[in-house]
Tab-separated table of C-alpha atoms in Angstrom:
chain	number	residue	atom	x	y	z
A	1391	MET	CA	-0.116	0.173	-0.313
A	1392	LYS	CA	1.424	3.456	-1.164
A	1393	LYS	CA	2.432	5.454	2.012
A	1394	LEU	CA	0.169	8.199	3.227
A	1395	TYR	CA	2.395	11.466	3.696
A	1396	PRO	CA	0.315	13.770	6.718
A	1397	ILE	CA	0.949	16.852	5.011
A	1398	GLY	CA	-1.768	19.916	6.200
A	1399	ILE	CA	-3.178	17.401	8.180
A	1400	GLN	CA	-2.898	18.402	12.251
A	1401	ASN	CA	-5.363	16.229	13.128
A	1402	PHE	CA	-4.312	13.412	15.205
A	1403	GLU	CA	-7.549	11.632	15.393
A	1404	SER	CA	-8.199	11.960	10.910
A	1405	LEU	CA	-3.927	11.474	10.797
A	1406	ARG	CA	-4.269	7.577	12.792
A	1407	ASN	CA	-7.978	6.298	11.722
A	1408	ASP	CA	-6.764	7.048	7.813
A	1409	ASP	CA	-2.990	5.368	8.437
A	1410	TYR	CA	-1.248	8.045	7.493
A	1411	LEU	CA	2.586	7.838	8.488
A	1412	TYR	CA	3.309	8.557	11.652
A	1413	ILE	CA	6.290	9.460	13.971
A	1414	ASP	CA	6.265	7.642	17.261
A	1415	LYS	CA	6.396	11.067	19.785
A	1416	THR	CA	3.919	9.845	22.342
A	1417	ALA	CA	7.061	8.862	24.812
A	1418	LEU	CA	7.819	12.388	25.052
A	1419	VAL	CA	3.953	13.590	25.380
A	1420	TYR	CA	4.028	11.194	28.311
A	1421	GLU	CA	7.098	12.133	29.733
A	1422	LEU	CA	5.325	16.711	29.769
A	1423	VAL	CA	2.147	15.297	30.848
A	1424	SER	CA	3.478	13.393	34.089
A	1425	SER	CA	6.125	15.419	34.708
A	1426	GLY	CA	4.396	18.824	35.010
A	1427	ARG	CA	1.524	21.136	34.414
A	1428	TYR	CA	1.663	24.486	32.950
A	1429	TYR	CA	3.953	24.558	29.697
A	1430	PHE	CA	4.795	26.946	26.593
A	1431	LEU	CA	6.589	26.051	23.543
A	1432	SER	CA	7.543	28.431	21.308
A	1433	ARG	CA	8.301	26.660	17.476
A	1434	PRO	CA	8.730	28.039	13.821
A	1435	ARG	CA	5.852	27.798	11.858
A	1436	ARG	CA	4.929	24.221	9.889
A	1437	PHE	CA	6.794	22.366	12.706
A	1438	GLY	CA	4.008	20.211	13.989
A	1439	LYS	CA	2.405	22.237	17.335
A	1440	SER	CA	-0.891	21.516	16.210
A	1441	LEU	CA	-0.657	17.990	15.682
A	1442	LEU	CA	0.872	17.994	18.945
A	1443	ILE	CA	-2.087	20.082	20.583
A	1444	SER	CA	-4.080	17.657	18.431
A	1445	THR	CA	-2.245	14.820	20.370
A	1446	LEU	CA	-2.900	15.962	23.568
A	1447	GLU	CA	-6.204	16.459	23.228
A	1448	ALA	CA	-6.822	12.902	22.202
A	1449	TYR	CA	-4.583	11.693	25.177
A	1450	PHE	CA	-6.732	13.563	27.475
A	1451	GLN	CA	-10.239	12.580	25.776
A	1452	GLY	CA	-8.900	9.053	26.671
A	1453	ARG	CA	-8.773	7.774	23.414
A	1454	LYS	CA	-6.574	4.942	24.311
A	1455	GLU	CA	-8.152	3.331	20.459
A	1456	LEU	CA	-5.812	5.862	18.735
A	1457	PHE	CA	-2.173	5.463	20.234
A	1458	THR	CA	-1.938	1.819	19.293
A	1459	GLY	CA	1.328	0.367	18.299
A	1460	LEU	CA	2.633	3.944	20.037
A	1461	ALA	CA	4.767	4.291	22.752
A	1462	MET	CA	2.142	6.125	25.249
A	1463	GLU	CA	0.190	2.544	23.991
A	1464	LYS	CA	1.973	0.929	27.305
A	1465	LEU	CA	3.120	3.894	28.989
A	1466	GLU	CA	-0.524	5.132	30.137
A	1467	LYS	CA	-2.802	2.730	32.105
A	1468	GLU	CA	-4.886	4.602	33.822
A	1469	TRP	CA	-6.549	6.885	30.591
A	1470	LYS	CA	-8.992	8.608	31.923
A	1471	ARG	CA	-11.574	11.436	30.411
A	1472	TYR	CA	-11.165	15.422	31.538
A	1473	PRO	CA	-12.562	18.211	30.070
A	1474	ILE	CA	-10.490	20.258	27.625
A	1475	LEU	CA	-10.574	23.974	26.407
A	1476	HIS	CA	-9.100	24.390	23.081
A	1477	LEU	CA	-8.554	27.339	21.760
A	1478	ASP	CA	-7.274	27.771	18.305
A	1479	LEU	CA	-5.938	31.399	17.406
A	1480	ASN	CA	-4.149	30.822	13.752
A	1481	ALA	CA	-7.597	30.741	11.915
A	1482	GLN	CA	-8.121	34.452	12.127
A	1483	LYS	CA	-7.568	37.933	10.343
A	1484	TYR	CA	-6.096	40.087	13.049
A	1485	ASP	CA	-6.102	43.426	11.807
A	1486	LYS	CA	-9.019	45.596	14.412
A	1487	PRO	CA	-9.021	45.881	17.542
A	1488	ASP	CA	-11.674	43.794	17.481
A	1489	SER	CA	-10.632	40.924	15.865
A	1490	LEU	CA	-9.767	38.492	19.077
A	1491	ASP	CA	-12.653	39.635	21.294
A	1492	ASN	CA	-14.760	38.671	17.732
A	1493	ILE	CA	-12.724	34.822	18.143
A	1494	LEU	CA	-12.875	34.802	21.772
A	1495	ASN	CA	-16.636	35.449	22.042
A	1496	ASP	CA	-16.925	32.815	19.615
A	1497	ARG	CA	-15.217	30.467	21.610
A	1498	LEU	CA	-16.288	31.323	25.087
A	1499	ALA	CA	-20.026	30.945	23.668
A	1500	GLU	CA	-19.425	27.318	22.075
A	1501	TRP	CA	-18.267	26.463	26.195
A	1502	GLU	CA	-20.727	28.325	28.099
A	1503	GLU	CA	-23.171	26.194	26.011
A	1504	LEU	CA	-21.599	22.968	27.092
A	1505	TYR	CA	-21.169	24.313	30.841
A	1506	GLY	CA	-23.399	27.205	30.679
A	1507	SER	CA	-22.532	30.473	31.841
A	1508	ARG	CA	-23.591	33.714	35.087
A	1509	PRO	CA	-24.664	36.944	33.216
A	1510	THR	CA	-22.284	38.641	36.135
A	1511	GLU	CA	-18.593	37.683	33.634
A	1512	VAL	CA	-18.516	40.315	30.844
A	1513	SER	CA	-15.548	40.373	30.320
A	1514	PRO	CA	-13.361	37.403	28.406
A	1515	SER	CA	-11.333	36.742	31.138
A	1516	LEU	CA	-14.435	36.455	33.667
A	1517	ARG	CA	-16.214	34.255	31.407
A	1518	PHE	CA	-13.395	32.374	31.227
A	1519	LYS	CA	-13.357	31.902	34.453
A	1520	GLY	CA	-16.252	30.551	35.244
A	1521	ILE	CA	-16.343	28.616	32.225
A	1522	ILE	CA	-12.753	26.828	34.049
A	1523	ARG	CA	-15.046	26.483	36.625
A	1524	ARG	CA	-18.056	25.099	35.720
A	1525	ALA	CA	-16.205	22.135	33.371
A	1526	ARG	CA	-14.389	21.383	36.941
A	1527	GLU	CA	-17.923	21.088	39.222
A	1528	LYS	CA	-19.367	19.491	35.875
A	1529	GLU	CA	-17.724	16.357	34.787
A	1530	GLY	CA	-15.968	15.773	38.308
A	1531	GLN	CA	-12.277	15.887	36.303
A	1532	ASP	CA	-9.536	19.157	37.060
A	1533	VAL	CA	-9.673	20.858	32.876
A	1534	VAL	CA	-6.809	20.429	30.196
A	1535	ILE	CA	-6.096	23.965	28.169
A	1536	LEU	CA	-4.522	23.614	25.266
A	1537	ILE	CA	-3.885	27.456	23.241
A	1538	ASP	CA	-2.731	26.840	20.344
A	1539	GLU	CA	-0.505	29.513	18.211
A	1540	TYR	CA	-1.389	31.992	20.929
A	1541	ASP	CA	0.844	34.526	19.585
A	1542	LYS	CA	-0.660	35.468	15.671
A	1543	PRO	CA	-2.824	38.454	17.165
A	1544	MET	CA	0.745	40.258	17.814
A	1545	LEU	CA	2.480	39.293	15.012
A	1546	GLN	CA	0.068	39.929	12.329
A	1547	ALA	CA	0.086	43.591	14.474
A	1548	ILE	CA	3.355	43.977	14.659
A	1549	GLY	CA	4.540	47.698	13.522
A	1550	ASN	CA	0.342	48.633	14.721
A	1551	GLU	CA	1.513	49.869	18.204
A	1552	GLU	CA	-1.956	51.344	19.427
A	1553	LEU	CA	-3.272	47.754	18.189
A	1554	GLN	CA	-0.700	45.913	19.835
A	1555	ASN	CA	-1.574	46.961	22.744
A	1556	ALA	CA	-5.095	46.809	22.695
A	1557	TYR	CA	-4.273	42.857	22.141
A	1558	ARG	CA	-1.445	42.560	24.903
A	1559	ASN	CA	-4.019	44.071	27.921
A	1560	THR	CA	-6.341	41.102	25.987
A	1561	MET	CA	-3.941	38.297	26.158
A	1562	LYS	CA	-2.727	38.851	29.365
A	1563	ALA	CA	-5.932	39.609	31.615
A	1564	PHE	CA	-7.342	35.591	29.218
A	1565	TYR	CA	-3.726	34.142	30.603
A	1566	GLY	CA	-3.908	35.622	33.802
A	1567	VAL	CA	-6.950	32.925	34.633
A	1568	LEU	CA	-4.869	30.462	34.213
A	1569	LYS	CA	-2.992	30.926	37.256
A	1570	SER	CA	-6.035	32.279	39.616
A	1571	MET	CA	-7.426	29.101	38.409
A	1572	ASP	CA	-4.839	27.204	39.130
A	1573	GLY	CA	-6.677	24.731	41.739
A	1574	TYR	CA	-9.371	23.213	38.706
A	1575	ILE	CA	-6.310	22.753	36.151
A	1576	LYS	CA	-4.846	19.257	34.987
A	1577	PHE	CA	-2.884	20.319	32.297
A	1578	ALA	CA	-2.006	23.277	30.140
A	1579	LEU	CA	0.074	23.873	27.024
A	1580	LEU	CA	0.762	27.666	24.923
A	1581	THR	CA	1.734	27.333	22.070
A	1582	GLY	CA	3.560	29.491	19.178
A	1583	VAL	CA	5.827	31.249	16.739
A	1584	THR	CA	7.288	33.815	19.372
A	1585	LYS	CA	7.532	34.342	23.264
A	1586	PHE	CA	5.826	37.575	22.954
A	1587	GLY	CA	5.797	39.653	26.594
A	1588	LYS	CA	7.157	36.279	28.786
A	1589	VAL	CA	7.123	40.167	30.191
A	1590	SER	CA	4.369	41.877	29.445
A	1591	VAL	CA	1.516	39.311	28.347
A	1592	PHE	CA	2.563	36.270	30.689
A	1593	SER	CA	4.160	38.764	33.421
A	1594	ASP	CA	1.300	37.593	35.492
A	1595	LEU	CA	1.970	34.137	34.508
A	1596	ASN	CA	4.963	33.035	36.388
A	1597	ASN	CA	4.239	29.626	36.573
A	1598	LEU	CA	4.006	28.819	33.244
A	1599	GLU	CA	7.185	26.040	32.010
A	1600	ASP	CA	9.021	27.401	29.271
A	1601	ILE	CA	10.450	24.248	27.868
A	1602	SER	CA	11.348	25.805	24.147
A	1603	MET	CA	15.040	25.533	25.424
A	1604	ASP	CA	14.922	22.462	26.838
A	1605	ARG	CA	16.719	19.780	26.251
A	1606	LYS	CA	14.672	17.686	27.254
A	1607	TYR	CA	12.206	18.178	24.419
A	1608	VAL	CA	13.880	19.537	21.149
A	1609	SER	CA	12.775	16.297	19.388
A	1610	LEU	CA	9.121	17.273	20.220
A	1611	CYS	CA	8.365	18.987	17.494
A	1612	GLY	CA	9.920	17.995	14.214
A	1613	ILE	CA	12.296	15.231	12.638
A	1614	THR	CA	15.797	13.603	14.019
A	1615	GLU	CA	18.309	12.297	11.888
A	1616	ASN	CA	17.787	8.833	13.442
A	1617	GLU	CA	13.669	9.139	12.841
A	1618	LEU	CA	14.359	9.741	9.256
A	1619	HIS	CA	16.682	6.622	8.980
A	1620	THR	CA	14.386	4.412	10.238
A	1621	GLY	CA	11.459	6.626	8.987
A	1622	PHE	CA	12.056	6.882	6.195
A	1623	GLU	CA	14.934	4.531	4.688
A	1624	GLU	CA	12.891	3.083	1.929
A	1625	ASP	CA	11.790	6.680	0.619
A	1626	LEU	CA	15.701	7.704	0.683
A	1627	HIS	CA	16.381	5.129	-1.506
A	1628	GLU	CA	13.713	5.854	-3.905
A	1629	LEU	CA	14.681	9.799	-3.754
A	1630	ALA	CA	17.792	8.756	-4.777
A	1631	ALA	CA	16.780	7.012	-7.804
A	1632	THR	CA	14.219	8.982	-8.582
A	1633	GLN	CA	17.210	12.032	-8.712
A	1634	GLY	CA	19.492	10.063	-10.368
A	1635	MET	CA	21.573	10.236	-6.975
A	1636	SER	CA	23.557	7.640	-4.928
A	1637	TYR	CA	22.320	6.815	-0.851
A	1638	GLU	CA	25.033	9.435	0.466
A	1639	GLU	CA	24.377	11.696	-2.037
A	1640	THR	CA	20.145	11.778	-1.348
A	1641	SER	CA	21.325	12.441	2.790
A	1642	LYS	CA	23.380	14.833	2.019
A	1643	GLU	CA	21.288	16.844	0.166
A	1644	MET	CA	17.971	16.680	2.690
A	1645	LYS	CA	20.865	17.604	5.038
A	1646	GLU	CA	22.606	20.305	3.801
A	1647	ARG	CA	18.472	21.838	2.447
A	1648	TYR	CA	16.421	20.875	5.649
A	1649	ASP	CA	18.205	20.114	8.394
A	1650	GLY	CA	20.144	22.223	10.706
A	1651	TYR	CA	17.319	23.552	13.215
A	1652	HIS	CA	18.635	23.995	17.078
A	1653	PHE	CA	16.285	24.616	19.912
A	1654	THR	CA	19.676	24.979	22.679
A	1655	ALA	CA	22.963	24.814	22.496
A	1656	ASN	CA	24.907	21.695	21.696
A	1657	SER	CA	21.706	19.211	20.810
A	1658	GLU	CA	21.465	17.665	17.591
A	1659	GLY	CA	19.921	18.763	14.516
A	1660	ILE	CA	15.955	18.788	14.047
A	1661	TYR	CA	14.632	18.748	10.308
A	1662	ASN	CA	11.997	20.274	9.292
A	1663	PRO	CA	9.065	18.160	9.259
A	1664	PHE	CA	6.737	20.437	6.404
A	1665	SER	CA	9.593	20.263	4.010
A	1666	LEU	CA	11.185	16.987	4.872
A	1667	LEU	CA	7.301	15.212	3.909
A	1668	ASN	CA	7.010	16.952	0.916
A	1669	THR	CA	10.379	16.310	-0.768
A	1670	PHE	CA	9.060	12.513	-0.085
A	1671	LYS	CA	5.651	12.514	-1.427
A	1672	LYS	CA	6.596	14.314	-4.480
A	1673	MET	CA	10.289	12.994	-4.484
A	1674	GLN	CA	11.909	15.766	-5.131
A	1675	PHE	CA	13.414	18.608	-3.823
A	1676	GLY	CA	12.617	22.026	-3.184
A	1677	ASN	CA	11.776	24.815	-1.529
A	1678	TYR	CA	8.691	23.432	0.230
A	1679	TRP	CA	8.564	25.528	3.948
A	1680	PHE	CA	9.624	28.333	3.113
A	1681	GLU	CA	7.294	28.612	-0.230
A	1682	THR	CA	4.301	28.299	1.914
A	1683	GLY	CA	4.325	31.334	4.268
A	1684	THR	CA	5.623	35.352	3.518
A	1685	PRO	CA	7.303	37.100	6.995
A	1686	THR	CA	6.400	40.503	6.094
A	1687	TYR	CA	6.540	41.259	9.670
A	1688	LEU	CA	9.940	40.647	9.661
A	1689	VAL	CA	11.006	43.128	6.616
A	1690	GLU	CA	9.047	45.454	8.629
A	1691	LEU	CA	11.052	45.098	11.348
A	1692	LEU	CA	13.869	45.159	9.883
A	1693	LYS	CA	13.506	48.280	7.813
A	1694	GLN	CA	12.348	50.136	11.957
A	1695	ASN	CA	15.817	48.670	12.907
A	1696	ARG	CA	17.868	49.908	10.273
A	1697	TYR	CA	18.864	46.523	9.904
A	1698	ASN	CA	22.611	45.931	8.667
A	1699	LEU	CA	21.741	42.428	6.541
A	1700	GLU	CA	25.795	41.162	7.075
A	1701	LYS	CA	25.123	40.980	10.429
A	1702	ILE	CA	22.311	38.219	9.795
A	1703	GLU	CA	25.137	35.736	9.317
A	1704	ASN	CA	26.562	35.918	12.259
A	1705	VAL	CA	24.831	37.329	15.089
A	1706	GLU	CA	25.822	36.817	18.977
A	1707	THR	CA	23.249	37.126	21.673
A	1708	SER	CA	22.528	36.301	24.909
A	1709	ALA	CA	19.877	33.695	26.070
A	1710	ASP	CA	17.674	36.685	27.699
A	1711	VAL	CA	17.254	38.153	24.385
A	1712	LEU	CA	16.296	34.483	22.528
A	1713	ASN	CA	14.070	34.193	25.534
A	1714	SER	CA	12.233	37.922	25.298
A	1715	ILE	CA	10.619	39.423	22.469
A	1716	TYR	CA	9.886	42.914	20.874
A	1717	ASN	CA	10.505	44.795	24.152
A	1718	ASP	CA	12.829	47.034	21.910
A	1719	GLY	CA	12.023	46.319	18.774
A	1720	SER	CA	15.015	44.269	18.031
A	1721	ALA	CA	14.672	41.724	15.184
A	1722	ILE	CA	16.983	39.505	16.102
A	1723	PRO	CA	14.525	37.082	18.926
A	1724	VAL	CA	11.829	37.248	16.365
A	1725	ILE	CA	13.997	36.262	13.731
A	1726	TYR	CA	15.460	33.536	15.385
A	1727	GLN	CA	12.275	32.654	16.794
A	1728	SER	CA	10.257	32.427	13.532
A	1729	GLY	CA	12.893	29.840	12.803
A	1730	TYR	CA	14.825	31.628	9.914
A	1731	LEU	CA	18.295	31.826	11.754
A	1732	THR	CA	19.294	28.894	14.970
A	1733	ILE	CA	21.537	28.238	17.419
A	1734	LYS	CA	24.640	27.627	15.695
A	1735	GLY	CA	27.581	27.693	18.897
A	1736	TYR	CA	27.962	28.741	22.592
A	1737	ASP	CA	30.107	30.011	24.349
A	1738	LYS	CA	30.208	28.404	28.274
A	1739	VAL	CA	31.941	31.932	29.186
A	1740	PHE	CA	30.206	34.921	28.773
A	1741	GLY	CA	27.223	32.975	27.645
A	1742	LEU	CA	26.787	34.023	24.335
A	1743	TYR	CA	24.492	32.321	21.852
A	1744	SER	CA	26.170	32.252	18.325
A	1745	LEU	CA	22.988	32.060	15.122
A	1746	GLY	CA	22.768	31.300	11.638
A	1747	PHE	CA	20.907	30.365	9.228
A	1748	PRO	CA	19.502	26.599	9.943
A	1749	ASN	CA	19.910	25.497	6.036
A	1750	ARG	CA	20.213	25.872	2.615
A	1751	GLU	CA	16.527	26.255	1.875
A	1752	VAL	CA	15.855	28.827	4.213
A	1753	GLU	CA	19.015	30.988	4.204
A	1754	GLU	CA	18.368	31.146	0.125
A	1755	GLY	CA	14.309	31.611	0.169
A	1756	PHE	CA	14.726	34.354	3.044
A	1757	ILE	CA	17.638	36.419	1.460
A	1758	GLN	CA	15.509	36.035	-2.000
A	1759	PHE	CA	12.276	37.213	-0.627
A	1760	LEU	CA	14.395	40.210	0.965
A	1761	LEU	CA	15.523	41.563	-2.260
A	1762	PRO	CA	11.855	43.100	-3.592
A	1763	PHE	CA	11.513	44.702	-0.205
A	1764	TYR	CA	15.184	46.547	-0.916
A	1765	ALA	CA	15.742	46.755	-4.547
A	1766	ASN	CA	13.769	48.248	-7.310
A	1767	THR	CA	12.414	45.147	-8.498
A	1768	ASN	CA	9.149	43.134	-7.490
A	1769	ALA	CA	8.795	39.391	-6.479
A	1770	VAL	CA	8.150	38.207	-9.717
A	1771	ASP	CA	10.877	39.471	-11.731
A	1772	SER	CA	13.909	39.066	-8.974
A	1773	PRO	CA	14.318	35.422	-9.400
A	1774	PHE	CA	15.120	36.450	-13.003
A	1775	ALA	CA	16.500	38.753	-12.573
A	1776	ILE	CA	19.401	36.725	-10.365
A	1777	ARG	CA	19.602	34.314	-12.939
A	1778	GLN	CA	19.898	36.761	-15.293
A	1779	PHE	CA	22.835	38.039	-12.466
A	1780	VAL	CA	24.443	34.759	-12.552
A	1781	GLY	CA	24.672	34.334	-16.982
A	1782	GLU	CA	26.224	37.757	-17.531
A	1783	ILE	CA	28.640	36.935	-14.822
A	1784	CYS	CA	28.568	33.082	-16.397
A	1785	THR	CA	29.656	34.962	-20.208
A	1786	GLY	CA	31.979	37.542	-18.879
A	1787	ASN	CA	29.271	40.786	-19.804
A	1788	TYR	CA	30.005	43.025	-16.570
A	1789	ASP	CA	28.864	45.945	-18.256
A	1790	ALA	CA	24.981	44.462	-18.864
A	1791	PHE	CA	26.096	43.139	-14.880
A	1792	PHE	CA	26.363	46.661	-13.629
A	1793	ARG	CA	24.005	47.966	-15.859
A	1794	ARG	CA	21.057	45.818	-14.192
A	1795	LEU	CA	22.586	46.337	-10.533
A	1796	GLN	CA	21.919	50.046	-10.865
A	1797	SER	CA	18.444	49.390	-11.975
A	1798	PHE	CA	18.085	47.602	-8.886
A	1799	PHE	CA	18.961	51.333	-6.752
A	1800	ALA	CA	16.671	53.152	-9.136
A	1801	ASP	CA	13.356	54.734	-7.257
A	1802	THR	CA	14.698	53.876	-4.072
A	1803	PRO	CA	12.013	53.436	-1.402
A	1804	TYR	CA	12.483	56.938	0.380
A	1805	GLU	CA	12.004	55.353	4.240
A	1806	LEU	CA	15.353	53.274	2.928
A	1807	ALA	CA	17.415	56.763	0.939
A	1808	LYS	CA	17.271	58.283	4.832
A	1809	ASP	CA	20.166	56.193	5.564
A	1810	VAL	CA	22.332	55.910	1.727
A	1811	GLU	CA	24.922	53.819	3.330
A	1812	LEU	CA	23.255	51.761	5.317
A	1813	HIS	CA	20.925	50.543	2.063
A	1814	TYR	CA	23.336	50.465	-0.409
A	1815	GLN	CA	25.299	48.229	1.542
A	1816	ASN	CA	22.511	46.299	2.224
A	1817	VAL	CA	21.320	45.574	-1.983
A	1818	LEU	CA	24.964	44.560	-2.714
A	1819	PHE	CA	24.485	42.029	0.051
A	1820	ILE	CA	21.501	41.042	-0.835
A	1821	VAL	CA	22.780	40.139	-4.469
A	1822	PHE	CA	25.525	38.670	-4.044
A	1823	LYS	CA	24.441	36.207	-1.100
A	1824	LEU	CA	21.842	35.347	-3.806
A	1825	ILE	CA	24.614	35.449	-6.850
A	1826	GLY	CA	27.147	33.259	-4.069
A	1827	PHE	CA	24.806	30.200	-3.931
A	1828	TYR	CA	25.612	30.311	-7.816
A	1829	VAL	CA	29.535	31.232	-8.071
A	1830	LYS	CA	31.806	30.583	-5.612
A	1831	ALA	CA	31.653	34.597	-4.150
A	1832	GLU	CA	33.540	35.937	-0.669
A	1833	TYR	CA	32.420	39.510	0.588
A	1834	HIS	CA	33.873	41.671	2.992
A	1835	THR	CA	32.701	45.534	3.631
A	1836	SER	CA	34.787	48.365	6.193
A	1837	GLU	CA	34.401	52.043	6.606
A	1838	GLY	CA	32.651	53.195	2.875
A	1839	ARG	CA	33.758	49.864	0.918
A	1840	ILE	CA	33.114	46.886	0.006
A	1841	ASP	CA	35.503	44.695	-1.709
A	1842	LEU	CA	34.840	41.274	-3.342
A	1843	VAL	CA	35.162	38.276	-5.060
A	1844	LEU	CA	33.520	36.585	-7.464
A	1845	GLN	CA	34.679	33.172	-9.539
A	1846	THR	CA	33.431	31.193	-12.153
A	1847	ASP	CA	34.610	28.084	-14.110
A	1848	LYS	CA	35.751	30.606	-16.949
A	1849	TYR	CA	36.127	33.687	-14.904
A	1850	ILE	CA	37.270	35.276	-11.671
A	1851	TYR	CA	36.171	39.079	-10.608
A	1852	VAL	CA	38.285	41.194	-8.063
A	1853	MET	CA	35.915	44.804	-7.291
A	1854	GLU	CA	36.069	47.661	-5.140
A	1855	PHE	CA	33.045	49.275	-4.063
A	1856	LYS	CA	33.773	52.801	-2.920
A	1857	LEU	CA	31.347	55.333	-1.405
A	1858	GLU	CA	31.343	58.732	-2.180
A	1859	GLY	CA	34.785	58.277	-3.750
A	1860	SER	CA	35.896	57.827	-7.272
A	1861	ALA	CA	35.728	54.279	-10.149
A	1862	GLU	CA	39.094	55.525	-9.985
A	1863	GLU	CA	40.634	54.723	-6.850
A	1864	ALA	CA	38.615	52.180	-6.215
A	1865	LEU	CA	40.645	50.288	-8.852
A	1866	LYS	CA	44.175	52.059	-7.983
A	1867	GLN	CA	42.978	50.531	-4.329
A	1868	ILE	CA	42.724	46.924	-5.657
A	1869	ASN	CA	46.009	47.177	-7.450
A	1870	GLU	CA	47.777	48.836	-4.480
A	1871	LYS	CA	46.833	46.514	-2.151
A	1872	HIS	CA	47.048	43.736	-4.397
A	1873	TYR	CA	44.115	41.903	-3.790
A	1874	ALA	CA	44.321	40.591	-7.316
A	1875	LEU	CA	47.323	38.874	-6.692
A	1876	PRO	CA	46.010	35.127	-5.437
A	1877	PHE	CA	44.452	34.533	-8.988
A	1878	GLU	CA	47.281	36.015	-11.013
A	1879	ALA	CA	48.722	32.831	-11.174
A	1880	ASP	CA	44.902	31.807	-13.015
A	1881	SER	CA	43.936	30.237	-16.334
A	1882	ARG	CA	41.180	31.940	-16.027
A	1883	GLU	CA	40.358	35.046	-17.541
A	1884	LEU	CA	40.893	37.478	-14.717
A	1885	PHE	CA	38.148	41.008	-14.638
A	1886	LYS	CA	39.702	44.240	-11.686
A	1887	ILE	CA	36.493	46.309	-11.535
A	1888	GLY	CA	37.153	49.822	-9.170
A	1889	ILE	CA	32.768	51.317	-8.374
A	1890	ASN	CA	31.981	53.965	-7.380
A	1891	PHE	CA	28.347	54.241	-5.537
A	1892	SER	CA	27.003	58.247	-5.004
A	1893	LYS	CA	25.085	59.305	-2.146
A	1894	LYS	CA	23.558	62.296	-4.479
A	1895	THR	CA	22.230	60.000	-7.134
A	1896	ARG	CA	21.650	56.659	-5.133
A	1897	ASN	CA	22.986	54.781	-7.511
A	1898	ILE	CA	26.003	53.972	-8.987
A	1899	GLU	CA	28.391	56.559	-11.027
A	1900	LYS	CA	30.410	54.897	-12.388
A	1901	TRP	CA	32.786	51.399	-13.305
A	1902	LEU	CA	35.989	51.529	-14.365
A	1903	VAL	CA	37.480	47.522	-15.641
A	1904	GLU	CA	40.759	46.447	-16.173
């Protein structure tokens, strides 16, 4: 029988009843429910958070039949049924002050049909509190509370401080009920992409255990290397045959494209489950995870912070920063928690984490996504423009290359033109980073200048970019500093190119080739 891959299936009951593939996470689920009560888990989108919530819901419903053949079947002995309050904030557009109130009201009304209401309970928090009390009294068991994508309203309101404050105040009061009703609650899990307001939203909920960076639970969502080779071994061989690659080459390609997520220091790498499942279903490599989401809110944060994009490849930060969100408007915690950066190393002496892109899918997809927001191109044309850039580099057509680059700086948006030097550096970084996926590229910056080396099978380009200098000065510097010396014995054709960028025209003014 053909294997069924659970792409987009987030309901545990449906997945099990319809014989979809399931990588058994129930031993970790049992560990979670038997060793604590209040949890928070942050993971990137499409990482299996909703399926985890659904698995917990089936478990607390006492649905033993759904766990046949899984680790939970042997671990759990009692299989009690508990009243469950499951709130999913994902399927809603949050663009008005009452958007959050409307979805809370709808869910609360549904629970009140089951457990009753009181006329004095007028606010969402008072209604929630009353529902928890009456659910416990009616069912005779403590209540289980599962909240999926708790941060969706906050994410969609990035850049709108008034709306953020309105949502924050509503959520703070609503989630604060969990602490005040502690004696009525068996278990609670809140999931989301980010850790919005561990200080603000959850300030009164200090009994919430954050397991996002807990080594014990790094593989609660996502696929480990061992799970890949035990659960998908036949698929790997089939993919290799389909792609005309060896098994070893295929495994390496999978790792480079989809592995590399580290949620704490020195932990095993985690594969993106969505990309992995799509690759096996289609028997084709692709940027599946990135294609399903547009992280526009990240670009807004980068712009607000006037962020130097070159720094994104080599970020160092503390655990306090990674565990916070948006208190100072910093983009790095959001980018990390959203899955576009991951932990690459840890300095025990200073308590600093180094961050980087987890894999090629994320790196290439994210940089390509940024291009239309910084350069004079659109999302449809930018991939073709990069292909043309690479074609011009590979055929030695440097004049066409620089004319195309000039077009990228044309009509610079006003908000970016306010810091011309940073904008010029960011556009060049994006362009040459994307070109670097196809040809060998080395890119360095210092005050007011950029030096760059591009290598193809036929050509070597040594470039020096000046800001408010001259193309002549740039070319002179290449020669005086002997930048081309390592390549002079090379058989490939060598071009030394000096380029000047003008603040007045906000564009490349001139280039000279030798």
